[in-house]
PDB file of C-alpha atoms and ligand atoms in Angstrom:
ATOM      1  CA  MET A1161     -42.892  72.892  21.565  1.00 94.00           C
ATOM      2  CA  ARG A1162     -40.821  75.006  24.928  1.00 97.00           C
ATOM      3  CA  SER A1163     -38.217  77.851  23.722  1.00 98.00           C
ATOM      4  CA  LEU A1164     -34.604  76.991  24.764  1.00 98.00           C
ATOM      5  CA  ILE A1165     -33.621  80.638  23.270  1.00 98.00           C
ATOM      6  CA  ASP A1166     -34.010  83.374  25.546  1.00 98.00           C
ATOM      7  CA  LEU A1167     -33.351  86.864  24.259  1.00 98.00           C
ATOM      8  CA  HIS A1168     -34.895  88.693  27.328  1.00 98.00           C
ATOM      9  CA  CYS A1169     -34.143  88.443  31.111  1.00 98.00           C
ATOM     10  CA  HIS A1170     -32.936  91.126  34.075  1.00 98.00           C
ATOM     11  CA  SER A1171     -29.796  90.340  37.343  1.00 98.00           C
ATOM     12  CA  THR A1172     -29.136  92.353  40.273  1.00 98.00           C
ATOM     13  CA  VAL A1173     -27.415  94.796  37.811  1.00 98.00           C
ATOM     14  CA  SER A1174     -30.619  95.251  37.779  1.00 98.00           C
ATOM     15  CA  ASP A1175     -34.107  94.748  38.714  1.00 97.00           C
ATOM     16  CA  GLY A1176     -33.765  90.232  39.505  1.00 96.00           C
ATOM     17  CA  VAL A1177     -33.014  88.891  42.534  1.00 95.00           C
ATOM     18  CA  LEU A1178     -30.184  87.134  40.653  1.00 97.00           C
ATOM     19  CA  THR A1179     -26.494  87.723  40.196  1.00 98.00           C
ATOM     20  CA  PRO A1180     -25.440  87.704  37.231  1.00 98.00           C
ATOM     21  CA  THR A1181     -23.822  84.423  37.914  1.00 98.00           C
ATOM     22  CA  GLU A1182     -26.500  82.763  39.423  1.00 98.00           C
ATOM     23  CA  LEU A1183     -28.562  83.717  36.741  1.00 98.00           C
ATOM     24  CA  VAL A1184     -27.166  82.090  34.307  1.00 98.00           C
ATOM     25  CA  ASN A1185     -26.602  79.171  35.673  1.00 98.00           C
ATOM     26  CA  TYR A1186     -30.037  79.216  36.662  1.00 98.00           C
ATOM     27  CA  ALA A1187     -30.706  78.985  32.959  1.00 98.00           C
ATOM     28  CA  ALA A1188     -28.483  75.947  32.236  1.00 98.00           C
ATOM     29  CA  GLU A1189     -29.817  74.177  35.066  1.00 98.00           C
ATOM     30  CA  LYS A1190     -33.208  75.092  32.351  1.00 97.00           C
ATOM     31  CA  GLY A1191     -31.917  74.023  29.500  1.00 98.00           C
ATOM     32  CA  VAL A1192     -31.537  77.076  28.286  1.00 98.00           C
ATOM     33  CA  ARG A1193     -28.985  76.776  24.850  1.00 98.00           C
ATOM     34  CA  VAL A1194     -28.986  80.947  23.873  1.00 98.00           C
ATOM     35  CA  LEU A1195     -29.443  83.303  26.122  1.00 98.00           C
ATOM     36  CA  ALA A1196     -29.094  87.265  26.510  1.00 99.00           C
ATOM     37  CA  LEU A1197     -28.590  89.198  29.699  1.00 99.00           C
ATOM     38  CA  THR A1198     -30.934  92.795  28.854  1.00 98.00           C
ATOM     39  CA  ASP A1199     -30.433  94.712  32.304  1.00 98.00           C
ATOM     40  CA  HIS A1200     -32.130  97.633  32.360  1.00 98.00           C
ATOM     41  CA  ASP A1201     -29.971 100.886  31.505  1.00 99.00           C
ATOM     42  CA  ASP A1202     -26.892  98.812  32.436  1.00 98.00           C
ATOM     43  CA  VAL A1203     -24.530  96.563  30.455  1.00 98.00           C
ATOM     44  CA  ALA A1204     -22.737  96.190  33.393  1.00 98.00           C
ATOM     45  CA  GLY A1205     -23.201  92.410  33.984  1.00 98.00           C
ATOM     46  CA  LEU A1206     -23.070  91.110  30.302  1.00 98.00           C
ATOM     47  CA  PRO A1207     -18.627  90.048  31.638  1.00 98.00           C
ATOM     48  CA  GLU A1208     -19.489  87.914  33.925  1.00 98.00           C
ATOM     49  CA  ALA A1209     -22.838  86.427  32.747  1.00 99.00           C
ATOM     50  CA  ARG A1210     -20.945  85.465  29.167  1.00 98.00           C
ATOM     51  CA  GLN A1211     -17.920  84.008  31.040  1.00 98.00           C
ATOM     52  CA  VAL A1212     -20.178  81.481  32.589  1.00 99.00           C
ATOM     53  CA  ALA A1213     -22.467  81.157  29.946  1.00 98.00           C
ATOM     54  CA  HIS A1214     -19.702  79.667  28.120  1.00 98.00           C
ATOM     55  CA  SER A1215     -17.984  77.638  31.249  1.00 98.00           C
ATOM     56  CA  HIS A1216     -22.334  75.972  30.237  1.00 98.00           C
ATOM     57  CA  GLY A1217     -21.880  75.947  26.430  1.00 97.00           C
ATOM     58  CA  MET A1218     -24.335  78.208  26.181  1.00 98.00           C
ATOM     59  CA  GLN A1219     -24.158  80.958  23.394  1.00 98.00           C
ATOM     60  CA  PHE A1220     -24.463  84.158  25.471  1.00 98.00           C
ATOM     61  CA  ILE A1221     -25.659  87.502  23.215  1.00 98.00           C
ATOM     62  CA  ASP A1222     -25.151  90.947  24.996  1.00 99.00           C
ATOM     63  CA  GLY A1223     -28.308  92.977  25.380  1.00 99.00           C
ATOM     64  CA  VAL A1224     -29.500  95.720  27.006  1.00 99.00           C
ATOM     65  CA  GLU A1225     -33.829  97.163  27.668  1.00 99.00           C
ATOM     66  CA  ILE A1226     -33.693 100.769  27.469  1.00 99.00           C
ATOM     67  CA  SER A1227     -35.987 102.813  28.521  1.00 99.00           C
ATOM     68  CA  VAL A1228     -37.543 105.317  26.334  1.00 98.00           C
ATOM     69  CA  THR A1229     -40.533 107.604  26.690  1.00 98.00           C
ATOM     70  CA  TRP A1230     -42.952 107.849  23.555  1.00 98.00           C
ATOM     71  CA  ARG A1231     -45.628 110.624  23.014  1.00 98.00           C
ATOM     72  CA  ARG A1232     -45.121 110.807  26.853  1.00 96.00           C
ATOM     73  CA  ARG A1233     -45.127 107.311  27.641  1.00 96.00           C
ATOM     74  CA  THR A1234     -42.780 104.463  28.683  1.00 98.00           C
ATOM     75  CA  LEU A1235     -41.569 101.969  26.225  1.00 98.00           C
ATOM     76  CA  HIS A1236     -39.018  99.312  26.390  1.00 99.00           C
ATOM     77  CA  ILE A1237     -36.735  98.286  23.488  1.00 99.00           C
ATOM     78  CA  VAL A1238     -34.398  95.610  23.582  1.00 99.00           C
ATOM     79  CA  GLY A1239     -30.583  95.687  21.954  1.00 99.00           C
ATOM     80  CA  LEU A1240     -29.187  92.351  21.458  1.00 99.00           C
ATOM     81  CA  LYS A1241     -26.243  92.013  20.257  1.00 98.00           C
ATOM     82  CA  ILE A1242     -25.190  95.214  20.802  1.00 99.00           C
ATOM     83  CA  ASN A1243     -21.074  96.476  21.202  1.00 98.00           C
ATOM     84  CA  PRO A1244     -21.340  97.613  24.876  1.00 98.00           C
ATOM     85  CA  GLU A1245     -18.196  99.352  24.669  1.00 98.00           C
ATOM     86  CA  TYR A1246     -20.228 101.876  21.832  1.00 98.00           C
ATOM     87  CA  PRO A1247     -19.292 105.040  23.050  1.00 98.00           C
ATOM     88  CA  ALA A1248     -23.159 107.120  22.555  1.00 98.00           C
ATOM     89  CA  LEU A1249     -25.022 103.960  23.712  1.00 99.00           C
ATOM     90  CA  ALA A1250     -22.224 103.570  27.432  1.00 98.00           C
ATOM     91  CA  GLU A1251     -23.136 107.434  27.826  1.00 98.00           C
ATOM     92  CA  GLY A1252     -26.531 107.575  26.756  1.00 99.00           C
ATOM     93  CA  LEU A1253     -27.414 104.671  29.219  1.00 98.00           C
ATOM     94  CA  GLU A1254     -25.446 106.301  31.932  1.00 98.00           C
ATOM     95  CA  LYS A1255     -27.587 109.230  32.043  1.00 98.00           C
ATOM     96  CA  ILE A1256     -30.469 107.474  32.569  1.00 98.00           C
ATOM     97  CA  ARG A1257     -29.446 105.607  35.215  1.00 98.00           C
ATOM     98  CA  ALA A1258     -28.357 109.338  36.897  1.00 98.00           C
ATOM     99  CA  GLY A1259     -32.002 110.020  35.551  1.00 98.00           C
ATOM    100  CA  ARG A1260     -33.256 107.120  37.213  1.00 98.00           C
ATOM    101  CA  HIS A1261     -31.387 108.525  41.082  1.00 98.00           C
ATOM    102  CA  VAL A1262     -33.525 111.631  40.525  1.00 98.00           C
ATOM    103  CA  ARG A1263     -36.564 109.854  39.818  1.00 98.00           C
ATOM    104  CA  ALA A1264     -36.080 107.432  43.023  1.00 98.00           C
ATOM    105  CA  VAL A1265     -35.296 110.989  45.223  1.00 98.00           C
ATOM    106  CA  GLY A1266     -38.722 112.138  43.652  1.00 98.00           C
ATOM    107  CA  ILE A1267     -40.793 108.513  44.419  1.00 98.00           C
ATOM    108  CA  ALA A1268     -39.150 109.000  48.013  1.00 98.00           C
ATOM    109  CA  ASN A1269     -40.155 112.175  48.341  1.00 98.00           C
ATOM    110  CA  ALA A1270     -43.505 111.209  47.362  1.00 98.00           C
ATOM    111  CA  LEU A1271     -43.676 108.508  49.399  1.00 98.00           C
ATOM    112  CA  GLU A1272     -42.765 110.644  52.451  1.00 98.00           C
ATOM    113  CA  LYS A1273     -45.739 112.814  51.637  1.00 97.00           C
ATOM    114  CA  ILE A1274     -48.255 110.091  52.326  1.00 97.00           C
ATOM    115  CA  GLY A1275     -46.491 109.194  55.731  1.00 98.00           C
ATOM    116  CA  ILE A1276     -43.942 106.625  54.254  1.00 98.00           C
ATOM    117  CA  HIS A1277     -40.748 107.048  55.854  1.00 98.00           C
ATOM    118  CA  GLY A1278     -37.026 106.160  54.779  1.00 98.00           C
ATOM    119  CA  ALA A1279     -38.219 104.875  51.271  1.00 98.00           C
ATOM    120  CA  LEU A1280     -35.327 105.971  49.462  1.00 98.00           C
ATOM    121  CA  GLU A1281     -32.624 104.597  51.603  1.00 98.00           C
ATOM    122  CA  GLY A1282     -34.999 101.143  52.059  1.00 98.00           C
ATOM    123  CA  ALA A1283     -35.150 101.269  47.859  1.00 98.00           C
ATOM    124  CA  TYR A1284     -31.590 101.381  47.409  1.00 98.00           C
ATOM    125  CA  GLU A1285     -30.856  99.244  50.369  1.00 98.00           C
ATOM    126  CA  TYR A1286     -32.468  96.033  47.941  1.00 97.00           C
ATOM    127  CA  SER A1287     -31.233  98.004  44.337  1.00 97.00           C
ATOM    128  CA  LYS A1288     -27.577  96.688  45.251  1.00 90.00           C
ATOM    129  CA  GLY A1289     -25.426  98.745  43.906  1.00 90.00           C
ATOM    130  CA  GLY A1290     -26.893  98.707  40.721  1.00 95.00           C
ATOM    131  CA  ILE A1291     -29.764 100.684  38.802  1.00 98.00           C
ATOM    132  CA  ILE A1292     -32.490 101.315  40.837  1.00 98.00           C
ATOM    133  CA  SER A1293     -35.426 100.856  40.057  1.00 98.00           C
ATOM    134  CA  ARG A1294     -39.332 101.323  40.857  1.00 98.00           C
ATOM    135  CA  THR A1295     -38.834  97.205  41.367  1.00 97.00           C
ATOM    136  CA  HIS A1296     -36.723  98.254  44.722  1.00 98.00           C
ATOM    137  CA  PHE A1297     -39.212 100.720  46.265  1.00 98.00           C
ATOM    138  CA  ALA A1298     -41.663  97.995  46.032  1.00 98.00           C
ATOM    139  CA  ARG A1299     -39.979  95.829  47.509  1.00 97.00           C
ATOM    140  CA  PHE A1300     -39.718  98.676  50.167  1.00 98.00           C
ATOM    141  CA  LEU A1301     -43.130  98.626  51.105  1.00 98.00           C
ATOM    142  CA  ILE A1302     -43.703  95.005  50.985  1.00 97.00           C
ATOM    143  CA  GLU A1303     -41.140  94.207  53.935  1.00 97.00           C
ATOM    144  CA  LYS A1304     -43.038  97.611  55.392  1.00 98.00           C
ATOM    145  CA  GLY A1305     -46.182  96.280  54.729  1.00 98.00           C
ATOM    146  CA  TYR A1306     -48.062  98.294  52.551  1.00 98.00           C
ATOM    147  CA  ALA A1307     -49.236  95.368  50.390  1.00 97.00           C
ATOM    148  CA  LYS A1308     -48.807  91.809  50.293  1.00 95.00           C
ATOM    149  CA  ASP A1309     -47.347  91.885  46.933  1.00 94.00           C
ATOM    150  CA  THR A1310     -45.605  93.189  43.769  1.00 92.00           C
ATOM    151  CA  LYS A1311     -48.032  93.209  42.387  1.00 93.00           C
ATOM    152  CA  ALA A1312     -50.531  95.174  44.685  1.00 97.00           C
ATOM    153  CA  VAL A1313     -47.609  97.144  45.597  1.00 97.00           C
ATOM    154  CA  PHE A1314     -47.336  98.688  41.765  1.00 97.00           C
ATOM    155  CA  LYS A1315     -51.515  98.423  41.314  1.00 97.00           C
ATOM    156  CA  HIS A1316     -51.571 101.121  44.852  1.00 98.00           C
ATOM    157  CA  TYR A1317     -48.139 102.554  45.091  1.00 98.00           C
ATOM    158  CA  LEU A1318     -45.986 102.808  42.184  1.00 98.00           C
ATOM    159  CA  VAL A1319     -47.909 103.985  38.634  1.00 97.00           C
ATOM    160  CA  LYS A1320     -49.740 106.658  37.219  1.00 95.00           C
ATOM    161  CA  GLY A1321     -52.116 108.212  39.164  1.00 96.00           C
ATOM    162  CA  LYS A1322     -51.162 106.452  42.590  1.00 98.00           C
ATOM    163  CA  PRO A1323     -49.547 108.172  45.341  1.00 96.00           C
ATOM    164  CA  GLY A1324     -45.507 106.811  44.527  1.00 97.00           C
ATOM    165  CA  TYR A1325     -45.744 107.793  41.248  1.00 97.00           C
ATOM    166  CA  PHE A1326     -43.435 110.263  39.918  1.00 98.00           C
ATOM    167  CA  GLU A1327     -42.885 111.106  36.418  1.00 97.00           C
ATOM    168  CA  HIS A1328     -40.104 111.152  34.702  1.00 98.00           C
ATOM    169  CA  GLN A1329     -38.667 111.599  30.647  1.00 98.00           C
ATOM    170  CA  TRP A1330     -36.302 108.248  29.198  1.00 98.00           C
ATOM    171  CA  ALA A1331     -34.771 108.812  26.868  1.00 98.00           C
ATOM    172  CA  THR A1332     -35.815 109.814  23.294  1.00 98.00           C
ATOM    173  CA  LEU A1333     -37.402 106.829  21.004  1.00 99.00           C
ATOM    174  CA  GLU A1334     -34.657 107.964  18.270  1.00 98.00           C
ATOM    175  CA  ASP A1335     -31.753 108.478  20.960  1.00 99.00           C
ATOM    176  CA  ALA A1336     -32.219 104.905  22.062  1.00 99.00           C
ATOM    177  CA  MET A1337     -32.510 103.154  17.854  1.00 98.00           C
ATOM    178  CA  ALA A1338     -29.135 105.102  17.611  1.00 98.00           C
ATOM    179  CA  TRP A1339     -27.004 104.307  20.874  1.00 99.00           C
ATOM    180  CA  ILE A1340     -28.288 100.085  19.635  1.00 99.00           C
ATOM    181  CA  VAL A1341     -27.890 100.267  15.527  1.00 98.00           C
ATOM    182  CA  GLY A1342     -24.723 102.135  15.389  1.00 98.00           C
ATOM    183  CA  SER A1343     -23.397  99.991  17.892  1.00 98.00           C
ATOM    184  CA  GLY A1344     -23.953  96.975  15.119  1.00 98.00           C
ATOM    185  CA  GLY A1345     -27.066  95.895  17.618  1.00 98.00           C
ATOM    186  CA  VAL A1346     -30.676  94.527  16.453  1.00 98.00           C
ATOM    187  CA  ALA A1347     -33.714  96.812  17.803  1.00 99.00           C
ATOM    188  CA  VAL A1348     -36.593  95.034  19.624  1.00 99.00           C
ATOM    189  CA  ILE A1349     -40.174  96.270  20.827  1.00 99.00           C
ATOM    190  CA  ALA A1350     -39.430  94.500  24.230  1.00 99.00           C
ATOM    191  CA  HIS A1351     -43.429  93.258  25.581  1.00 98.00           C
ATOM    192  CA  PRO A1352     -45.485  95.134  22.855  1.00 98.00           C
ATOM    193  CA  GLY A1353     -49.032  93.966  24.402  1.00 98.00           C
ATOM    194  CA  ARG A1354     -48.262  95.888  28.027  1.00 97.00           C
ATOM    195  CA  TYR A1355     -48.305  99.382  26.412  1.00 97.00           C
ATOM    196  CA  ASP A1356     -52.209  99.655  26.384  1.00 91.00           C
ATOM    197  CA  LEU A1357     -51.771 102.216  23.005  1.00 96.00           C
ATOM    198  CA  GLY A1358     -54.803 101.247  20.916  1.00 96.00           C
ATOM    199  CA  ARG A1359     -55.198 100.046  17.393  1.00 96.00           C
ATOM    200  CA  VAL A1360     -53.856 103.386  16.022  1.00 98.00           C
ATOM    201  CA  THR A1361     -51.375 104.372  17.921  1.00 98.00           C
ATOM    202  CA  MET A1362     -49.819 101.374  17.912  1.00 98.00           C
ATOM    203  CA  LEU A1363     -49.516 100.942  14.247  1.00 98.00           C
ATOM    204  CA  GLU A1364     -47.761 104.715  14.076  1.00 98.00           C
ATOM    205  CA  LEU A1365     -45.407 103.215  16.648  1.00 98.00           C
ATOM    206  CA  MET A1366     -44.257 100.069  14.447  1.00 98.00           C
ATOM    207  CA  HIS A1367     -44.244 102.313  11.601  1.00 98.00           C
ATOM    208  CA  GLU A1368     -41.783 105.102  13.234  1.00 98.00           C
ATOM    209  CA  PHE A1369     -39.607 102.331  15.122  1.00 98.00           C
ATOM    210  CA  ARG A1370     -38.705 100.114  11.564  1.00 98.00           C
ATOM    211  CA  SER A1371     -38.331 103.526   9.874  1.00 98.00           C
ATOM    212  CA  LEU A1372     -35.491 104.113  13.257  1.00 98.00           C
ATOM    213  CA  GLY A1373     -33.965 100.962  11.897  1.00 98.00           C
ATOM    214  CA  GLY A1374     -35.966  98.976  13.969  1.00 98.00           C
ATOM    215  CA  ARG A1375     -35.825  94.863  13.227  1.00 98.00           C
ATOM    216  CA  ALA A1376     -37.813  93.435  15.335  1.00 99.00           C
ATOM    217  CA  ILE A1377     -40.914  92.987  17.741  1.00 99.00           C
ATOM    218  CA  GLU A1378     -41.127  90.320  20.960  1.00 99.00           C
ATOM    219  CA  VAL A1379     -43.849  87.967  20.385  1.00 98.00           C
ATOM    220  CA  VAL A1380     -43.945  85.390  22.698  1.00 98.00           C
ATOM    221  CA  THR A1381     -42.363  86.708  26.051  1.00 98.00           C
ATOM    222  CA  GLY A1382     -43.847  86.616  29.528  1.00 95.00           C
ATOM    223  CA  SER A1383     -46.146  89.585  29.144  1.00 95.00           C
ATOM    224  CA  HIS A1384     -47.785  88.034  26.774  1.00 97.00           C
ATOM    225  CA  THR A1385     -51.370  86.331  26.901  1.00 97.00           C
ATOM    226  CA  VAL A1386     -51.310  83.271  24.629  1.00 97.00           C
ATOM    227  CA  ASP A1387     -53.844  85.678  22.066  1.00 98.00           C
ATOM    228  CA  GLN A1388     -51.228  88.570  22.111  1.00 98.00           C
ATOM    229  CA  TYR A1389     -48.738  85.976  20.264  1.00 98.00           C
ATOM    230  CA  GLN A1390     -50.969  85.649  17.270  1.00 98.00           C
ATOM    231  CA  GLU A1391     -51.391  89.164  17.250  1.00 98.00           C
ATOM    232  CA  PHE A1392     -48.036  90.730  17.497  1.00 98.00           C
ATOM    233  CA  ALA A1393     -47.178  87.788  15.260  1.00 98.00           C
ATOM    234  CA  LYS A1394     -49.694  89.156  12.714  1.00 98.00           C
ATOM    235  CA  ILE A1395     -48.055  92.521  13.219  1.00 98.00           C
ATOM    236  CA  ALA A1396     -44.754  91.527  12.888  1.00 98.00           C
ATOM    237  CA  HIS A1397     -45.857  90.254   9.872  1.00 98.00           C
ATOM    238  CA  GLN A1398     -47.788  93.351   8.172  1.00 98.00           C
ATOM    239  CA  PHE A1399     -44.386  95.537   8.987  1.00 98.00           C
ATOM    240  CA  ASP A1400     -41.879  92.864   8.379  1.00 98.00           C
ATOM    241  CA  LEU A1401     -40.325  92.719  10.861  1.00 98.00           C
ATOM    242  CA  ALA A1402     -38.395  90.133  12.505  1.00 99.00           C
ATOM    243  CA  SER A1403     -39.746  88.255  15.901  1.00 99.00           C
ATOM    244  CA  SER A1404     -38.225  88.434  18.999  1.00 99.00           C
ATOM    245  CA  SER A1405     -39.054  85.806  22.235  1.00 98.00           C
ATOM    246  CA  GLY A1406     -37.959  86.152  25.718  1.00 98.00           C
ATOM    247  CA  SER A1407     -39.515  84.695  29.556  1.00 97.00           C
ATOM    248  CA  ASP A1408     -38.345  88.440  31.061  1.00 97.00           C
ATOM    249  CA  TYR A1409     -37.262  86.645  34.049  1.00 97.00           C
ATOM    250  CA  HIS A1410     -36.447  88.658  37.308  1.00 96.00           C
ATOM    251  CA  GLY A1411     -36.331  85.853  39.570  1.00 93.00           C
ATOM    252  CA  LYS A1412     -39.725  83.324  41.021  1.00 87.00           C
ATOM    253  CA  GLU A1413     -41.632  85.982  42.217  1.00 74.00           C
ATOM    254  CA  THR A1414     -42.428  87.197  38.411  1.00 70.00           C
ATOM    255  CA  TYR A1415     -43.844  86.734  35.549  1.00 71.00           C
ATOM    256  CA  ILE A1416     -42.631  83.414  33.822  1.00 90.00           C
ATOM    257  CA  ASP A1417     -39.914  80.491  34.493  1.00 95.00           C
ATOM    258  CA  MET A1418     -37.385  80.585  32.040  1.00 97.00           C
ATOM    259  CA  ALA A1419     -37.629  77.864  29.690  1.00 96.00           C
ATOM    260  CA  LYS A1420     -41.679  77.571  29.936  1.00 96.00           C
ATOM    261  CA  LEU A1421     -42.642  79.896  26.776  1.00 97.00           C
ATOM    262  CA  PRO A1422     -43.804  78.171  23.376  1.00 98.00           C
ATOM    263  CA  SER A1423     -42.672  78.380  19.941  1.00 98.00           C
ATOM    264  CA  LEU A1424     -42.467  81.161  17.591  1.00 98.00           C
ATOM    265  CA  PRO A1425     -45.995  81.085  15.497  1.00 98.00           C
ATOM    266  CA  ARG A1426     -45.147  79.249  12.284  1.00 96.00           C
ATOM    267  CA  SER A1427     -45.027  82.831  10.203  1.00 97.00           C
ATOM    268  CA  CYS A1428     -42.554  84.786  12.463  1.00 98.00           C
ATOM    269  CA  VAL A1429     -39.290  84.758  11.155  1.00 98.00           C
ATOM    270  CA  PRO A1430     -36.773  84.044  13.939  1.00 98.00           C
ATOM    271  CA  VAL A1431     -34.997  87.730  14.899  1.00 98.00           C
ATOM    272  CA  TRP A1432     -32.258  85.027  15.411  1.00 98.00           C
ATOM    273  CA  GLN A1433     -32.667  83.119  12.011  1.00 98.00           C
ATOM    274  CA  ASP A1434     -29.074  84.481  10.767  1.00 97.00           C
ATOM    275  CA  TRP A1435     -26.901  84.783  13.311  1.00 98.00           C
ATOM    276  CA  PRO A1436     -24.418  81.810  13.681  1.00 97.00           C
ATOM    277  CA  GLU A1437     -24.783  81.709  17.327  1.00 94.00           C
ATOM    278  CA  VAL A1438     -27.501  79.812  16.694  1.00 97.00           C
ATOM    279  CA  LYS A1439     -26.545  78.144  13.737  1.00 96.00           C
ATOM    280  CA  GLY A1440     -27.481  73.952  13.852  1.00 94.00           C
ATOM    281  CA  LEU A1441     -29.103  74.423  17.096  1.00 96.00           C
ATOM    282  CA  GLU A1442     -31.680  72.302  18.606  1.00 95.00           C
ATOM    283  CA  LEU A1443     -33.635  75.655  20.216  1.00 97.00           C
ATOM    284  CA  GLU A1444     -36.634  73.588  20.406  1.00 96.00           C
ATOM    285  CA  ALA A1445     -37.580  71.116  23.854  1.00 96.00           C
ATOM    286  CA  HIS A1446     -40.744  69.536  24.922  1.00 91.00           C
TER     287      HIS A1446
HETATM  288  P1  LIG B1183     -38.567 101.049  36.679  1.00 91.63           P
HETATM  289  O1  LIG B1183     -37.377 100.534  35.173  1.00 91.63           O
HETATM  290  O2  LIG B1183     -38.096 101.517  37.422  1.00 91.63           O
HETATM  291  O3  LIG B1183     -40.077 102.194  36.248  1.00 91.63           O
HETATM  292  O4  LIG B1183     -39.237  99.543  36.549  1.00 91.63           O
HETATM  293  C1  LIG B1183     -40.155  98.952  36.059  1.00 91.63           C
HETATM  294  C2  LIG B1183     -40.427  97.711  36.230  1.00 91.63           C
HETATM  295  O5  LIG B1183     -41.077  97.497  37.605  1.00 91.63           O
HETATM  296  C3  LIG B1183     -40.491  96.948  35.575  1.00 91.63           C
HETATM  297  O6  LIG B1183     -39.436  96.666  34.034  1.00 91.63           O
HETATM  298  C4  LIG B1183     -41.078  95.702  35.925  1.00 91.63           C
HETATM  299  O7  LIG B1183     -40.202  94.341  36.214  1.00 91.63           O
HETATM  300  C5  LIG B1183     -41.467  96.552  36.498  1.00 91.63           C
HETATM  301  N1  LIG B1183     -42.894  96.306  36.967  1.00 91.63           N
HETATM  302  C6  LIG B1183     -43.898  97.134  36.105  1.00 91.63           C
HETATM  303  N2  LIG B1183     -45.184  97.471  36.970  1.00 91.63           N
HETATM  304  C7  LIG B1183     -45.140  96.246  37.298  1.00 91.63           C
HETATM  305  C8  LIG B1183     -46.419  95.087  37.673  1.00 91.63           C
HETATM  306  N3  LIG B1183     -47.659  95.787  37.462  1.00 91.63           N
HETATM  307  N4  LIG B1183     -46.826  94.629  38.542  1.00 91.63           N
HETATM  308  C9  LIG B1183     -44.917  93.754  38.748  1.00 91.63           C
HETATM  309  N5  LIG B1183     -44.069  94.652  38.595  1.00 91.63           N
HETATM  310  C10 LIG B1183     -44.012  95.181  37.643  1.00 91.63           C
HETATM  311 MN1  LIG B1184     -37.855  94.840  35.502  1.00 91.63          MN
HETATM  312 MN1  LIG B1185     -39.657  96.098  30.043  1.00 91.63          MN
HETATM  313 MN1  LIG B1186     -37.518  93.390  31.284  1.00 91.63          MN
END
């Protein structure tokens, strides 16, 4: 069965290719019934997306995906049902966005050193007034012929140990959790299978996340393999955490399409279990 609830996707406010309006129209076309927009470190797309969602009779959830540094690693924490106007959250996100600019300058300088000029301006051109991310550098580098696709450009330029990588400190896990939980939202660990933490550290993360008020982990996501659905369903059960599901759609170029993911494994407690928005909705299709 395919799932018609999608709690993780991106618009041009962060590094997606569709505007909030285009994204929600696309989701509607694919049959999505409940959608959360979760742009990286920014909530600017939510009002527009909500309005368009309602025009389609779709349920809409305010979301965000916060960049966090935990034990020198980058993690993503999704906030669902957040209050985007909660001051600590709004100010915290603003700080992260300012940090993104500083990092972008660092990335551009690093690229300059290997003879790639104009990367800062080039990347900003792709960011179109939204946040600046490595995805925008990737698009610039592909345009200039340095790599053939997104996967290759990250592998050869934009990850740790490569010439265009620039170390950066994101928010702390404690702060990100306090912003989400304090705003009345539900904190969810995004795509835990992507972090390559090792079993012991992964379990320590789950423990710490839970003690900071974390409520769910993504079990089904465009970033996980089918085996990882089972692996993280078990971990969710073990830590008494709910499970979330989302495509992480950024546009045609990355990950999976919308409304293509399977339903959560039977053992999972859906993060939306008690949400009034989804009550009585049929969230599965063949
Ligand atoms: P940033 O938050 O600026 O460091 O950028 C992270 C974003 O880059 C992620 O949200 C993905 O959209 C994208 N990304 C990271 N690694 C890869 C990869 N290997 N291939 C494609 N996109 C990636
Ligand atoms: Mn992204
Ligand atoms: Mn992510
Ligand atoms: Mn994402």
